[in-house]
Short mmCIF file of C-alpha atoms in Angstrom, two decimals:
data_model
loop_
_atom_site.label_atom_id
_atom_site.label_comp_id
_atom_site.label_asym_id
_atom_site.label_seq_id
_atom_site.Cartn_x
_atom_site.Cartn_y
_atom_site.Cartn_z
CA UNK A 1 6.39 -27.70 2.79
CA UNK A 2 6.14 -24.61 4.61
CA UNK A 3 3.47 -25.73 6.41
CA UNK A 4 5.14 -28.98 7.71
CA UNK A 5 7.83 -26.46 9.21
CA UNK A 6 5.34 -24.31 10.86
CA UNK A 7 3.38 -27.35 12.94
CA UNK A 8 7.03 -28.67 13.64
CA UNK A 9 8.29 -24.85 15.33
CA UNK A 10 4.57 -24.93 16.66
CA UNK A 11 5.57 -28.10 18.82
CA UNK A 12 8.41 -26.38 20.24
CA UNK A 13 7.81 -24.64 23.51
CA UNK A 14 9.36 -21.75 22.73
CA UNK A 15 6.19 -19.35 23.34
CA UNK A 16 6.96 -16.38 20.95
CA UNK A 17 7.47 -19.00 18.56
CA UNK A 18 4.61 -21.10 19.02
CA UNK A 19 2.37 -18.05 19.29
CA UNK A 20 3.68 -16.28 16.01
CA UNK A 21 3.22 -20.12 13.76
CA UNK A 22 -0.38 -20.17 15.28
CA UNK A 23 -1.40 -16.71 14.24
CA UNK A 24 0.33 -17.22 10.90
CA UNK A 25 -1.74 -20.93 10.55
CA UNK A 26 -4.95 -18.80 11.81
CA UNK A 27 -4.27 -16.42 9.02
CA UNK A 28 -3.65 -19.17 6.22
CA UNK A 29 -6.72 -20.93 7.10
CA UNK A 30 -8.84 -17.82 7.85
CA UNK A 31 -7.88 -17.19 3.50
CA UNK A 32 -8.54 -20.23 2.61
CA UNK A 33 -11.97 -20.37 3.96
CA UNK A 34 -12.35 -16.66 2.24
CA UNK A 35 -11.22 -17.66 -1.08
CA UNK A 36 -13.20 -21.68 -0.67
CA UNK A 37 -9.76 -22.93 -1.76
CA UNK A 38 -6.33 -24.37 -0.16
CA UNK A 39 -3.70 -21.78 -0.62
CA UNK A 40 -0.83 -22.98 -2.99
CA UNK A 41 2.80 -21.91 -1.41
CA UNK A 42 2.25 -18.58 -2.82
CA UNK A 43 -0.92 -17.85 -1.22
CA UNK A 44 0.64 -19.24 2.08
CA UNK A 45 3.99 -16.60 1.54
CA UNK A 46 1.65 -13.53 0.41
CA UNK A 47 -0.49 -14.04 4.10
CA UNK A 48 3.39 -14.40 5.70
CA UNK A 49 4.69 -11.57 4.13
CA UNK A 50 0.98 -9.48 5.16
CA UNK A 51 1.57 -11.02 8.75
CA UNK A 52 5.69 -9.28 8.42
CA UNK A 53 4.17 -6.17 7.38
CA UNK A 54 1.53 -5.98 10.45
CA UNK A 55 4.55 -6.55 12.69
CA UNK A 56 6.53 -3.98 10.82
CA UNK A 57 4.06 -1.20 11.70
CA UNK A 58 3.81 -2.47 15.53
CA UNK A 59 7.05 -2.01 15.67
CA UNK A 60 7.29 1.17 14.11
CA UNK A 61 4.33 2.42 16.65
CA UNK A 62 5.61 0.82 19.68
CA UNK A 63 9.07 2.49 18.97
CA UNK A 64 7.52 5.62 18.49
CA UNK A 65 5.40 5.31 21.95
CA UNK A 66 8.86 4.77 23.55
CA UNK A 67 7.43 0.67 24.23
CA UNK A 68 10.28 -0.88 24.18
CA UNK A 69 9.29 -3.95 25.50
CA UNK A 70 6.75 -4.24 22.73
CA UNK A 71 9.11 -3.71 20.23
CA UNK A 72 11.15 -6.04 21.39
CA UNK A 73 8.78 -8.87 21.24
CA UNK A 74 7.63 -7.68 18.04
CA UNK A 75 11.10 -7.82 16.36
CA UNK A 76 11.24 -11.68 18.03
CA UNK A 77 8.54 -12.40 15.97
CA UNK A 78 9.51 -11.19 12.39
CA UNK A 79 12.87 -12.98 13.29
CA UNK A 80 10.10 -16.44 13.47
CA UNK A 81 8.68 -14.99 10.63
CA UNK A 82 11.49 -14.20 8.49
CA UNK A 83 12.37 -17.75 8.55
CA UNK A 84 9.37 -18.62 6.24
CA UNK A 85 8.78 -15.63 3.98
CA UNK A 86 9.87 -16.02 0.20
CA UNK A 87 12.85 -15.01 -0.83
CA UNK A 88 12.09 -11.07 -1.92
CA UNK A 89 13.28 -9.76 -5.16
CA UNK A 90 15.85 -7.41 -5.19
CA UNK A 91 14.64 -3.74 -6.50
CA UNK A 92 16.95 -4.66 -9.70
CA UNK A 93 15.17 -7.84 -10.08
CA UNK A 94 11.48 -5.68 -9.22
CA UNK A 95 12.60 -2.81 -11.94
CA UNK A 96 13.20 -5.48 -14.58
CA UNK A 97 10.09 -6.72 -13.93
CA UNK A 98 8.51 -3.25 -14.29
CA UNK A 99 10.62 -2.89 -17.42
CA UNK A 100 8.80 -5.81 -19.05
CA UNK A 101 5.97 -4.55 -18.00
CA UNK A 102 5.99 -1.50 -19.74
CA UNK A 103 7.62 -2.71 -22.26
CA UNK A 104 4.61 -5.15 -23.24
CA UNK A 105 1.69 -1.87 -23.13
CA UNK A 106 0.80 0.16 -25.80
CA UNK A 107 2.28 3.96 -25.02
CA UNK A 108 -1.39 5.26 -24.35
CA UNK A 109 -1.95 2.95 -21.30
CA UNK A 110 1.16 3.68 -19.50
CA UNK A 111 -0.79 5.26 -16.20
CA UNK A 112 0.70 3.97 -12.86
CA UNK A 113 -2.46 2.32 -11.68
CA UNK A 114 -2.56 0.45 -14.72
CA UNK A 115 0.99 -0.29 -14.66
CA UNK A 116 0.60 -1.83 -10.86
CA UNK A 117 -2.31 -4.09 -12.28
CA UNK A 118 -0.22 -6.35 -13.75
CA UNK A 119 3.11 -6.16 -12.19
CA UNK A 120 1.92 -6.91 -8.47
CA UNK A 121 0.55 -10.18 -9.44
CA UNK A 122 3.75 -11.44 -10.86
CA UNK A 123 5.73 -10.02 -7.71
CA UNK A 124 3.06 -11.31 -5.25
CA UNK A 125 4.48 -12.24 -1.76
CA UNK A 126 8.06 -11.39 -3.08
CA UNK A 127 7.96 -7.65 -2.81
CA UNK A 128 6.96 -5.04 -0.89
CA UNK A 129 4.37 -2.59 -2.36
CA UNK A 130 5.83 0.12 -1.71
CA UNK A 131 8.74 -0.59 -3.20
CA UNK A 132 7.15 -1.69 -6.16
CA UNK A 133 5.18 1.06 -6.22
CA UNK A 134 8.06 3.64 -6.52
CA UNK A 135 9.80 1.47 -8.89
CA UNK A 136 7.28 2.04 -11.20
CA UNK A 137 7.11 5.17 -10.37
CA UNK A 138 10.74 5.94 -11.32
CA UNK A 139 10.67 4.29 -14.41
CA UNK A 140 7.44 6.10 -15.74
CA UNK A 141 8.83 9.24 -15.16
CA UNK A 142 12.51 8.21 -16.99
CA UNK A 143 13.39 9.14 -19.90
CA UNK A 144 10.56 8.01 -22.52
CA UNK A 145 10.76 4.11 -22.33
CA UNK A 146 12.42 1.94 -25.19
CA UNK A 147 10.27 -0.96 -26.40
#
């Protein structure tokens, strides 16, 4: 599905556009020929949501080095991009998920790292890191955790 879209915007001339659906494509077929497999729509949102994140720091750089014509174009294309990422899971709907989570492990194995093992798989492509990261965070330092 999502890749139907992308060849359609590709065919329109509008060059941001065009350019942002062919790195995206690139990207998508670039992990497919690392993992010898066709990405399911998962795989395709997790490379769009690492392609967001790239263009998240640009911008964050090129505002810093006062570029603003950089950041411009690099806020055009997370607008192109935003149009095809998976809907992300609010941080209710990511601490919930946590919740279970934790709620599943014995008490001795509740370290972060191993915590993050087996959340970010279930949130893949639908939530930032970083925010997953400190919601799991949070909730390992609450209160000691009902099962």
């Amino acid at each position: 599905m999502a890749g139907h879209e992308m060849r359609n915007e590709e065919e329109r001339s509008w060059q941001d556009g065009a350019f942002v659906i062919r790195s995206v494509r690139s990207a998508v077929r670039n992990a497919e020929i690392d993992g010898k497999c066709e990405l399911d729509d998962t795989g395709v949102g997790s490379v769009i949501a690492k392609e967001m994140k790239q263009r998240k720091e640009s911008l964050e750089d090129f505002v810093k080095g006062g570029r603003a014509d950089l950041a411009a174009q690099a806020k055009a294309e997370m607008t192109v991009l935003e149009k095809y990422m998976p809907r992300q899971l609010s941080k209710e709907e990511i601490e919930a998920v946590v919740r279970n989570v934790v709620a599943g492990m014995a008490a001795e194995n509740l370290k972060m790292g191993d915590v993050m093992k087996v959340v970010m798989p279930q949130v893949q492509g639908k939530a930032d890191g970083k925010v997953v990261s400190a919601a799991v965070r949070e909730i390992l330092r609450s209160e000691p955790f009902q099962r």
